[in-house]
Amino acid sequence: MKRYLLLLAIFVASAGAAESPQSLEERIAKLEEKLEEFEIDKSYDRLHVSGTYINYLETINATSKNGTTGEKVAENGEIMSMHVALNFDVNINKNIDFFTTLAMGKVWNNDGREGEEQGSYRSYQGSYAYAGSTARFDVAYIRWRTDEECWSFALGRMTTRGGPPMNQLDALSRNGTYPRFGYNAIFDGLAVVRDFKAILPKDYSVKTRLFYTPTFQLDSRDRSAPAQDVDGNAIDRRSNQLTWLNEFERSNTSFAKKISLYSMLWYYDKFYDAEYQSSTREGVEYYRALSHSLYLGFERIAGSGTNFSWSNLRVNSKSDGGTLNHSDAHLFNLNYTFASEHVVGVEQIFTDRSFYIDDWSYLQFNDFYQRPSSSGQHVFGAISFPHRQVLRLGVYQYRAKVNTFAGYDSKQTTQNFYASYRIDF
């Protein structure tokens, strides 16, 4: 079609030249202008721009009691923040796409935060560190797909945060790839995905994903030198991390509109963390873990708006010189989505003494999803407005025990109310 329009433009320009004298340079300049307009239109066809804008208010209401001294400390106040993300997705050709998200997260009128001091954790947080008005790339990866779309390969900074059931809080489609209770952090790496949908019966979907994430420990000022611990010992430059996610989905059953069962194995070794170094043992101590996340979700149960999911996280972890630790934690989510896309729901969490999750990219100002030896509820309601606007109100309330193993010497009671305004465009 554009080719015909170009020929028509040439014809009109030629006809116009016969009626009014024009120089050859003027006619060429006009034709080049038309061609540039066509090229711009073609570029817009390949580029898709979208975004998310969130303003967030949370009240802090927590009481801690030291397990040894009995001293009580109360925290009260309010905090406001904003998070904005712009997505630029480029279709390079029928087999290659590029995805990127440029985002900023900050506390209102507070640019002094630096987030976690260690570089790897800063990377895992991205814009969710609330580290000021500087924009960060939370997503930046390229994806290759075969013609049949049964195989795909990806390289870069991927959508490893915000996985299910997090999207259901605001009645959204699935955003993040990996279950939220598996990990909720931003990782760089390379991935291969096999989609078996083409060889399965209708309403069945099976995918397997393999994701490799190397973590590198380098000197903060000399890129050619490895990082060192406080005693001057060199740290291994590379730590290996491997994730294997298998997804099974069945749609249009008599029990639920959609049933999802995800199994995720995650292993990493030789990971260095300054907080896990023993003061009585010489040399560098590395941390390694093998975890399994199981996600079982039911959407629109019995033709209603009821959604339910259960997430289970089991972790076997060990540091050099330490003993093997086992953890078993649970997250339940029950919500009802109305035809108007309003949502009411509740989450229930149970964590044990050795619980740990890589959860670095979140908006709330409490550790509901991260705190070991705790149990509690997250009660929420979301109101949808025209033009993809969502106002969500909720409360995080939980009790956490003393846990000297994880560095918590006080028990804590938290009841934080919040309001979140979000618009997707």
Short mmCIF file of C-alpha atoms in Angstrom, two decimals:
data_model
loop_
_atom_site.label_atom_id
_atom_site.label_comp_id
_atom_site.label_asym_id
_atom_site.label_seq_id
_atom_site.Cartn_x
_atom_site.Cartn_y
_atom_site.Cartn_z
CA MET A 1 0.00 0.00 0.00
CA LYS A 2 2.78 2.44 0.91
CA ARG A 3 4.50 1.62 -2.37
CA TYR A 4 1.38 2.69 -4.28
CA LEU A 5 1.16 5.89 -2.24
CA LEU A 6 4.76 6.67 -3.10
CA LEU A 7 4.08 6.19 -6.84
CA LEU A 8 1.03 8.42 -6.50
CA ALA A 9 3.15 11.09 -4.81
CA ILE A 10 5.66 10.96 -7.68
CA PHE A 11 2.86 11.25 -10.22
CA VAL A 12 1.30 14.24 -8.46
CA ALA A 13 4.70 15.91 -8.12
CA SER A 14 5.36 15.38 -11.84
CA ALA A 15 1.94 16.78 -12.76
CA GLY A 16 2.52 19.79 -10.53
CA ALA A 17 5.88 20.38 -12.19
CA ALA A 18 4.17 20.66 -15.58
CA GLU A 19 1.86 23.41 -14.30
CA SER A 20 4.41 25.44 -12.30
CA PRO A 21 8.11 25.57 -13.02
CA GLN A 22 10.20 23.92 -10.28
CA SER A 23 13.86 23.19 -10.13
CA LEU A 24 15.03 19.60 -10.08
CA GLU A 25 16.43 20.15 -6.59
CA GLU A 26 13.03 21.31 -5.25
CA ARG A 27 11.24 18.30 -6.73
CA ILE A 28 13.86 15.89 -5.27
CA ALA A 29 13.61 17.61 -1.86
CA LYS A 30 9.83 17.12 -1.79
CA LEU A 31 10.12 13.48 -2.79
CA GLU A 32 12.75 12.89 -0.09
CA GLU A 33 10.41 14.51 2.45
CA LYS A 34 7.63 12.11 1.45
CA LEU A 35 9.98 9.14 1.65
CA GLU A 36 11.10 10.23 5.14
CA GLU A 37 7.46 10.37 6.26
CA PHE A 38 6.89 6.84 4.96
CA GLU A 39 10.00 5.61 6.80
CA ILE A 40 8.82 7.23 10.05
CA ASP A 41 5.43 5.51 9.70
CA LYS A 42 7.21 2.21 9.12
CA SER A 43 9.33 2.74 12.26
CA TYR A 44 6.22 3.40 14.36
CA ASP A 45 4.79 0.09 13.17
CA ARG A 46 7.83 -1.67 14.65
CA LEU A 47 7.95 0.25 17.94
CA HIS A 48 5.46 -0.14 20.76
CA VAL A 49 5.58 2.27 23.70
CA SER A 50 3.74 1.68 26.98
CA GLY A 51 4.18 2.53 30.62
CA THR A 52 3.11 2.34 34.25
CA TYR A 53 2.81 5.16 36.77
CA ILE A 54 2.31 4.43 40.50
CA ASN A 55 1.99 6.67 43.53
CA TYR A 56 2.11 4.91 46.87
CA LEU A 57 1.33 5.91 50.47
CA GLU A 58 1.98 3.66 53.49
CA THR A 59 1.52 4.29 57.19
CA ILE A 60 4.17 2.78 59.46
CA ASN A 61 2.79 1.20 62.61
CA ALA A 62 5.18 -1.39 64.09
CA THR A 63 6.15 -2.37 67.62
CA SER A 64 9.31 -4.32 68.47
CA LYS A 65 10.27 -5.97 71.76
CA ASN A 66 13.84 -7.09 72.38
CA GLY A 67 13.98 -10.77 73.30
CA THR A 68 16.80 -10.25 75.82
CA THR A 69 16.25 -6.87 77.43
CA GLY A 70 12.50 -6.59 76.96
CA GLU A 71 12.93 -3.05 75.60
CA LYS A 72 10.05 -1.89 73.41
CA VAL A 73 10.39 0.36 70.38
CA ALA A 74 7.45 1.83 68.45
CA GLU A 75 7.66 3.11 64.87
CA ASN A 76 4.93 5.38 63.50
CA GLY A 77 4.63 7.71 60.53
CA GLU A 78 3.80 7.93 56.85
CA ILE A 79 5.88 7.51 53.70
CA MET A 80 4.98 8.43 50.13
CA SER A 81 6.72 7.23 46.98
CA MET A 82 6.34 7.09 43.24
CA HIS A 83 7.38 4.61 40.59
CA VAL A 84 7.28 5.24 36.85
CA ALA A 85 8.28 2.82 34.08
CA LEU A 86 8.42 3.34 30.32
CA ASN A 87 8.49 0.27 28.07
CA PHE A 88 9.97 0.40 24.58
CA ASP A 89 9.40 -2.82 22.64
CA VAL A 90 10.90 -3.08 19.16
CA ASN A 91 10.01 -5.67 16.56
CA ILE A 92 13.25 -5.99 14.59
CA ASN A 93 11.87 -8.64 12.25
CA LYS A 94 9.49 -11.60 12.42
CA ASN A 95 11.99 -13.59 14.50
CA ILE A 96 13.75 -10.96 16.64
CA ASP A 97 12.35 -8.57 19.25
CA PHE A 98 13.97 -6.20 21.71
CA PHE A 99 12.34 -5.29 25.05
CA THR A 100 13.42 -2.59 27.45
CA THR A 101 12.00 -0.80 30.50
CA LEU A 102 13.42 2.47 31.77
CA ALA A 103 12.16 3.17 35.29
CA MET A 104 12.52 5.41 38.32
CA GLY A 105 11.48 4.76 41.91
CA LYS A 106 11.86 7.33 44.66
CA VAL A 107 10.51 8.49 47.99
CA TRP A 108 8.84 11.86 47.59
CA ASN A 109 11.40 14.65 47.96
CA ASN A 110 14.12 12.32 49.20
CA ASP A 111 17.06 11.64 46.92
CA GLY A 112 19.55 10.54 49.57
CA ARG A 113 18.83 6.80 49.53
CA GLU A 114 21.46 4.49 48.08
CA GLY A 115 19.79 1.13 48.60
CA GLU A 116 21.92 -1.88 49.40
CA GLU A 117 25.64 -1.09 49.44
CA GLN A 118 26.79 -4.19 47.58
CA GLY A 119 26.74 -3.83 43.83
CA SER A 120 24.97 -7.10 43.06
CA TYR A 121 22.04 -6.21 45.31
CA ARG A 122 21.79 -2.78 43.71
CA SER A 123 21.50 -4.50 40.36
CA TYR A 124 18.86 -6.92 41.67
CA GLN A 125 16.76 -3.99 42.94
CA GLY A 126 16.90 -1.80 39.85
CA SER A 127 14.53 1.14 40.22
CA TYR A 128 12.78 -0.50 43.18
CA ALA A 129 15.61 0.51 45.52
CA TYR A 130 13.96 3.93 45.91
CA ALA A 131 17.45 5.32 45.29
CA GLY A 132 16.37 8.71 44.00
CA SER A 133 15.32 10.27 40.71
CA THR A 134 17.95 8.53 38.59
CA ALA A 135 16.38 6.32 35.93
CA ARG A 136 17.48 2.67 35.68
CA PHE A 137 17.02 -0.08 33.12
CA ASP A 138 14.88 -2.74 34.80
CA VAL A 139 14.49 -4.65 31.53
CA ALA A 140 16.81 -4.81 28.52
CA TYR A 141 16.92 -8.04 26.53
CA ILE A 142 16.71 -9.39 23.03
CA ARG A 143 14.64 -12.43 22.06
CA TRP A 144 15.02 -14.76 19.09
CA ARG A 145 12.14 -17.03 18.07
CA THR A 146 11.99 -19.82 15.51
CA ASP A 147 9.42 -19.59 12.71
CA GLU A 148 7.21 -22.13 14.47
CA GLU A 149 7.65 -20.21 17.78
CA CYS A 150 8.27 -23.45 19.65
CA TRP A 151 11.82 -22.38 20.60
CA SER A 152 12.93 -18.99 21.81
CA PHE A 153 16.21 -17.65 23.16
CA ALA A 154 16.81 -14.52 25.20
CA LEU A 155 19.86 -12.57 26.33
CA GLY A 156 20.06 -9.64 28.75
CA ARG A 157 18.14 -8.18 31.68
CA MET A 158 14.82 -10.01 31.82
CA THR A 159 11.37 -9.92 33.43
CA THR A 160 12.29 -12.00 36.48
CA ARG A 161 10.24 -9.95 38.98
CA GLY A 162 6.55 -9.38 39.65
CA GLY A 163 5.44 -12.92 38.87
CA PRO A 164 2.12 -14.58 39.75
CA PRO A 165 -0.01 -14.08 41.74
CA MET A 166 1.22 -10.49 42.15
CA ASN A 167 -0.65 -9.36 39.03
CA GLN A 168 -4.01 -10.40 40.50
CA LEU A 169 -3.84 -7.70 43.18
CA ASP A 170 -4.75 -5.13 40.50
CA ALA A 171 -6.68 -7.43 38.12
CA LEU A 172 -3.82 -7.42 35.60
CA SER A 173 -2.55 -10.03 33.18
CA ARG A 174 0.59 -11.95 34.08
CA ASN A 175 3.63 -9.63 34.02
CA GLY A 176 6.65 -11.33 35.55
CA THR A 177 7.87 -14.69 34.33
CA TYR A 178 8.92 -16.43 37.53
CA PRO A 179 6.57 -17.04 40.51
CA ARG A 180 6.69 -14.19 42.99
CA PHE A 181 7.42 -16.57 45.87
CA GLY A 182 10.29 -18.20 43.95
CA TYR A 183 12.17 -14.92 43.79
CA ASN A 184 11.26 -11.32 43.12
CA ALA A 185 14.45 -9.72 41.84
CA ILE A 186 15.92 -8.41 38.59
CA PHE A 187 18.51 -10.74 37.05
CA ASP A 188 20.73 -10.58 33.96
CA GLY A 189 21.40 -13.75 32.04
CA LEU A 190 20.53 -15.94 29.10
CA ALA A 191 17.49 -18.14 28.69
CA VAL A 192 16.10 -20.83 26.43
CA VAL A 193 12.37 -21.60 26.28
CA ARG A 194 10.59 -24.59 24.73
CA ASP A 195 6.86 -24.21 24.10
CA PHE A 196 5.01 -27.48 23.48
CA LYS A 197 1.61 -25.90 22.75
CA ALA A 198 1.71 -26.79 19.03
CA ILE A 199 1.80 -30.52 19.74
CA LEU A 200 -0.74 -30.52 22.58
CA PRO A 201 -4.55 -30.71 22.51
CA LYS A 202 -6.57 -27.51 22.61
CA ASP A 203 -6.68 -25.76 26.00
CA TYR A 204 -3.39 -27.33 27.14
CA SER A 205 -0.09 -25.47 27.48
CA VAL A 206 3.32 -26.73 28.59
CA LYS A 207 6.50 -24.62 28.65
CA THR A 208 9.94 -25.27 30.04
CA ARG A 209 12.42 -22.45 30.68
CA LEU A 210 16.11 -22.67 31.52
CA PHE A 211 17.73 -19.48 32.79
CA TYR A 212 21.45 -19.07 33.53
CA THR A 213 22.57 -16.11 35.66
CA PRO A 214 26.26 -15.64 36.45
CA THR A 215 27.06 -13.18 39.23
CA PHE A 216 30.45 -11.48 39.05
CA GLN A 217 32.40 -10.07 41.99
CA LEU A 218 34.77 -7.31 40.88
CA ASP A 219 36.69 -4.62 42.70
CA SER A 220 34.57 -1.48 43.04
CA ARG A 221 37.24 0.68 41.37
CA ASP A 222 39.42 -1.70 39.32
CA ARG A 223 37.44 -3.73 36.80
CA SER A 224 40.40 -6.03 36.14
CA ALA A 225 40.72 -7.10 39.79
CA PRO A 226 38.44 -9.39 41.83
CA ALA A 227 36.61 -8.09 44.87
CA GLN A 228 38.15 -8.69 48.31
CA ASP A 229 36.72 -9.35 51.74
CA VAL A 230 37.56 -7.21 54.79
CA ASP A 231 40.70 -9.29 55.42
CA GLY A 232 42.04 -8.75 51.89
CA ASN A 233 41.21 -12.25 50.60
CA ALA A 234 40.34 -12.38 46.89
CA ILE A 235 36.75 -13.46 46.14
CA ASP A 236 35.94 -15.78 43.24
CA ARG A 237 35.00 -13.64 40.28
CA ARG A 238 31.98 -15.71 39.26
CA SER A 239 29.08 -17.35 41.04
CA ASN A 240 26.79 -19.59 38.99
CA GLN A 241 23.02 -19.51 39.21
CA LEU A 242 20.62 -21.76 37.30
CA THR A 243 16.81 -21.69 37.21
CA TRP A 244 14.61 -24.37 35.64
CA LEU A 245 10.92 -23.48 35.41
CA ASN A 246 8.28 -25.88 34.09
CA GLU A 247 4.79 -24.54 33.45
CA PHE A 248 1.60 -26.54 32.94
CA GLU A 249 -1.68 -24.79 32.18
CA ARG A 250 -5.16 -26.07 31.40
CA SER A 251 -7.92 -23.74 30.25
CA ASN A 252 -11.71 -23.98 30.13
CA THR A 253 -12.23 -26.77 32.65
CA SER A 254 -15.50 -27.39 34.47
CA PHE A 255 -13.84 -26.38 37.75
CA ALA A 256 -11.94 -23.25 36.70
CA LYS A 257 -11.38 -21.08 33.65
CA LYS A 258 -7.65 -21.69 34.03
CA ILE A 259 -5.51 -24.02 36.14
CA SER A 260 -1.78 -23.29 36.46
CA LEU A 261 0.88 -25.52 37.95
CA TYR A 262 4.47 -24.20 37.96
CA SER A 263 7.53 -25.99 39.30
CA MET A 264 10.75 -24.01 39.66
CA LEU A 265 14.15 -25.34 40.69
CA TRP A 266 16.79 -22.74 41.54
CA TYR A 267 20.41 -23.46 42.38
CA TYR A 268 23.37 -21.19 43.03
CA ASP A 269 26.83 -21.66 44.51
CA LYS A 270 29.96 -19.70 45.48
CA PHE A 271 27.87 -16.65 46.27
CA TYR A 272 29.66 -14.12 48.47
CA ASP A 273 27.79 -12.03 51.01
CA ALA A 274 29.67 -9.91 53.53
CA GLU A 275 26.95 -10.49 56.14
CA TYR A 276 27.56 -14.26 56.14
CA GLN A 277 31.29 -14.12 56.90
CA SER A 278 32.43 -15.74 60.14
CA SER A 279 34.73 -13.74 62.41
CA THR A 280 36.32 -16.93 63.76
CA ARG A 281 37.04 -18.73 60.49
CA GLU A 282 39.83 -17.78 58.09
CA GLY A 283 39.27 -17.31 54.39
CA VAL A 284 36.23 -16.46 52.31
CA GLU A 285 32.94 -18.20 53.11
CA TYR A 286 30.59 -18.82 50.20
CA TYR A 287 26.88 -19.40 50.27
CA ARG A 288 25.02 -22.00 48.20
CA ALA A 289 21.38 -23.04 48.03
CA LEU A 290 18.96 -25.32 46.21
CA SER A 291 15.32 -24.24 46.30
CA HIS A 292 12.07 -25.49 44.83
CA SER A 293 9.03 -23.29 44.27
CA LEU A 294 5.63 -24.79 43.58
CA TYR A 295 2.81 -22.55 42.36
CA LEU A 296 -0.74 -23.88 42.01
CA GLY A 297 -3.33 -21.40 40.79
CA PHE A 298 -7.03 -21.51 39.90
CA GLU A 299 -8.61 -18.61 38.03
CA ARG A 300 -12.36 -17.92 37.80
CA ILE A 301 -13.42 -20.93 39.81
CA ALA A 302 -16.86 -22.39 38.87
CA GLY A 303 -17.50 -19.57 36.42
CA SER A 304 -17.24 -16.91 39.15
CA GLY A 305 -14.63 -14.24 39.77
CA THR A 306 -12.93 -16.30 42.48
CA ASN A 307 -9.17 -16.86 42.14
CA PHE A 308 -7.03 -18.93 44.46
CA SER A 309 -3.33 -19.78 44.53
CA TRP A 310 -0.89 -21.56 46.80
CA SER A 311 2.84 -20.90 46.64
CA ASN A 312 5.31 -23.13 48.45
CA LEU A 313 9.03 -22.41 48.78
CA ARG A 314 11.45 -25.03 50.06
CA VAL A 315 15.11 -24.13 50.44
CA ASN A 316 18.20 -26.14 51.39
CA SER A 317 21.04 -23.72 52.06
CA LYS A 318 24.55 -23.85 53.48
CA SER A 319 27.54 -21.59 53.96
CA ASP A 320 31.14 -22.81 54.13
CA GLY A 321 31.85 -23.92 57.65
CA GLY A 322 28.15 -23.94 58.55
CA THR A 323 25.44 -26.57 58.80
CA LEU A 324 22.79 -27.41 56.22
CA ASN A 325 19.57 -25.44 56.79
CA HIS A 326 16.09 -26.36 55.62
CA SER A 327 13.18 -24.00 55.08
CA ASP A 328 9.52 -24.55 54.15
CA ALA A 329 7.27 -21.50 53.65
CA HIS A 330 3.78 -20.90 52.26
CA LEU A 331 1.92 -18.02 50.63
CA PHE A 332 -1.84 -18.26 49.98
CA ASN A 333 -3.79 -15.80 47.84
CA LEU A 334 -7.60 -15.70 47.65
CA ASN A 335 -9.30 -12.92 45.72
CA TYR A 336 -12.50 -12.14 43.88
CA THR A 337 -12.49 -10.12 40.66
CA PHE A 338 -15.82 -8.54 39.74
CA ALA A 339 -17.04 -7.97 36.19
CA SER A 340 -16.09 -4.32 36.70
CA GLU A 341 -12.52 -5.54 37.48
CA HIS A 342 -12.79 -4.38 41.09
CA VAL A 343 -10.90 -6.79 43.36
CA VAL A 344 -11.15 -7.83 47.00
CA GLY A 345 -8.74 -10.36 48.46
CA VAL A 346 -6.46 -11.61 51.18
CA GLU A 347 -2.99 -13.14 51.30
CA GLN A 348 -1.79 -15.37 54.13
CA ILE A 349 1.91 -16.07 54.72
CA PHE A 350 3.78 -18.55 56.93
CA THR A 351 7.58 -18.53 57.15
CA ASP A 352 9.95 -20.54 59.34
CA ARG A 353 13.25 -19.95 61.13
CA SER A 354 15.50 -20.52 58.09
CA PHE A 355 13.27 -18.77 55.55
CA TYR A 356 14.99 -16.64 52.92
CA ILE A 357 13.80 -15.28 49.59
CA ASP A 358 15.61 -13.07 47.08
CA ASP A 359 13.04 -10.30 47.16
CA TRP A 360 14.67 -7.03 46.08
CA SER A 361 12.17 -5.34 43.76
CA TYR A 362 9.07 -4.38 45.72
CA LEU A 363 7.23 -1.15 46.48
CA GLN A 364 5.96 -1.59 50.05
CA PHE A 365 7.87 -0.32 53.10
CA ASN A 366 7.53 -3.46 55.21
CA ASP A 367 9.03 -6.95 55.08
CA PHE A 368 5.79 -8.94 54.93
CA TYR A 369 7.16 -11.25 52.19
CA GLN A 370 10.75 -11.45 53.49
CA ARG A 371 10.65 -11.81 57.29
CA PRO A 372 11.50 -15.27 58.71
CA SER A 373 9.64 -16.79 61.68
CA SER A 374 6.49 -14.85 60.87
CA SER A 375 2.84 -15.24 59.97
CA GLY A 376 0.31 -12.67 58.88
CA GLN A 377 -2.26 -11.38 56.42
CA HIS A 378 -2.38 -8.89 53.61
CA VAL A 379 -5.97 -7.71 53.10
CA PHE A 380 -6.64 -5.56 50.04
CA GLY A 381 -9.30 -4.11 47.76
CA ALA A 382 -8.78 -2.56 44.34
CA ILE A 383 -11.14 -0.22 42.49
CA SER A 384 -10.77 0.04 38.71
CA PHE A 385 -11.50 3.31 36.95
CA PRO A 386 -11.70 4.12 33.23
CA HIS A 387 -8.50 4.34 31.19
CA ARG A 388 -6.77 1.51 33.12
CA GLN A 389 -6.58 3.31 36.44
CA VAL A 390 -6.53 1.29 39.68
CA LEU A 391 -6.78 2.50 43.27
CA ARG A 392 -5.81 -0.23 45.75
CA LEU A 393 -6.25 0.03 49.52
CA GLY A 394 -4.93 -2.52 51.94
CA VAL A 395 -3.23 -3.45 55.19
CA TYR A 396 -0.20 -5.62 55.97
CA GLN A 397 -0.46 -7.14 59.43
CA TYR A 398 1.88 -9.81 60.75
CA ARG A 399 3.77 -11.03 63.80
CA ALA A 400 7.42 -12.08 63.68
CA LYS A 401 9.29 -13.95 66.40
CA VAL A 402 12.83 -13.46 67.66
CA ASN A 403 15.21 -15.12 65.22
CA THR A 404 18.89 -14.87 66.16
CA PHE A 405 19.76 -17.22 63.29
CA ALA A 406 18.65 -14.56 60.78
CA GLY A 407 19.84 -11.60 62.88
CA TYR A 408 16.53 -10.52 64.41
CA ASP A 409 16.85 -10.05 68.20
CA SER A 410 13.33 -8.63 68.65
CA LYS A 411 9.84 -9.86 68.01
CA GLN A 412 7.76 -7.51 65.93
CA THR A 413 4.10 -6.71 65.42
CA THR A 414 3.24 -4.76 62.27
CA GLN A 415 -0.01 -3.24 60.98
CA ASN A 416 0.71 -0.96 58.03
CA PHE A 417 -2.12 0.55 55.95
CA TYR A 418 -1.45 1.68 52.39
CA ALA A 419 -2.97 3.22 49.29
CA SER A 420 -1.68 2.66 45.76
CA TYR A 421 -2.80 4.60 42.67
CA ARG A 422 -1.73 3.04 39.38
CA ILE A 423 -2.34 3.84 35.73
CA ASP A 424 -1.14 1.76 32.79
CA PHE A 425 -0.91 3.42 29.39
#
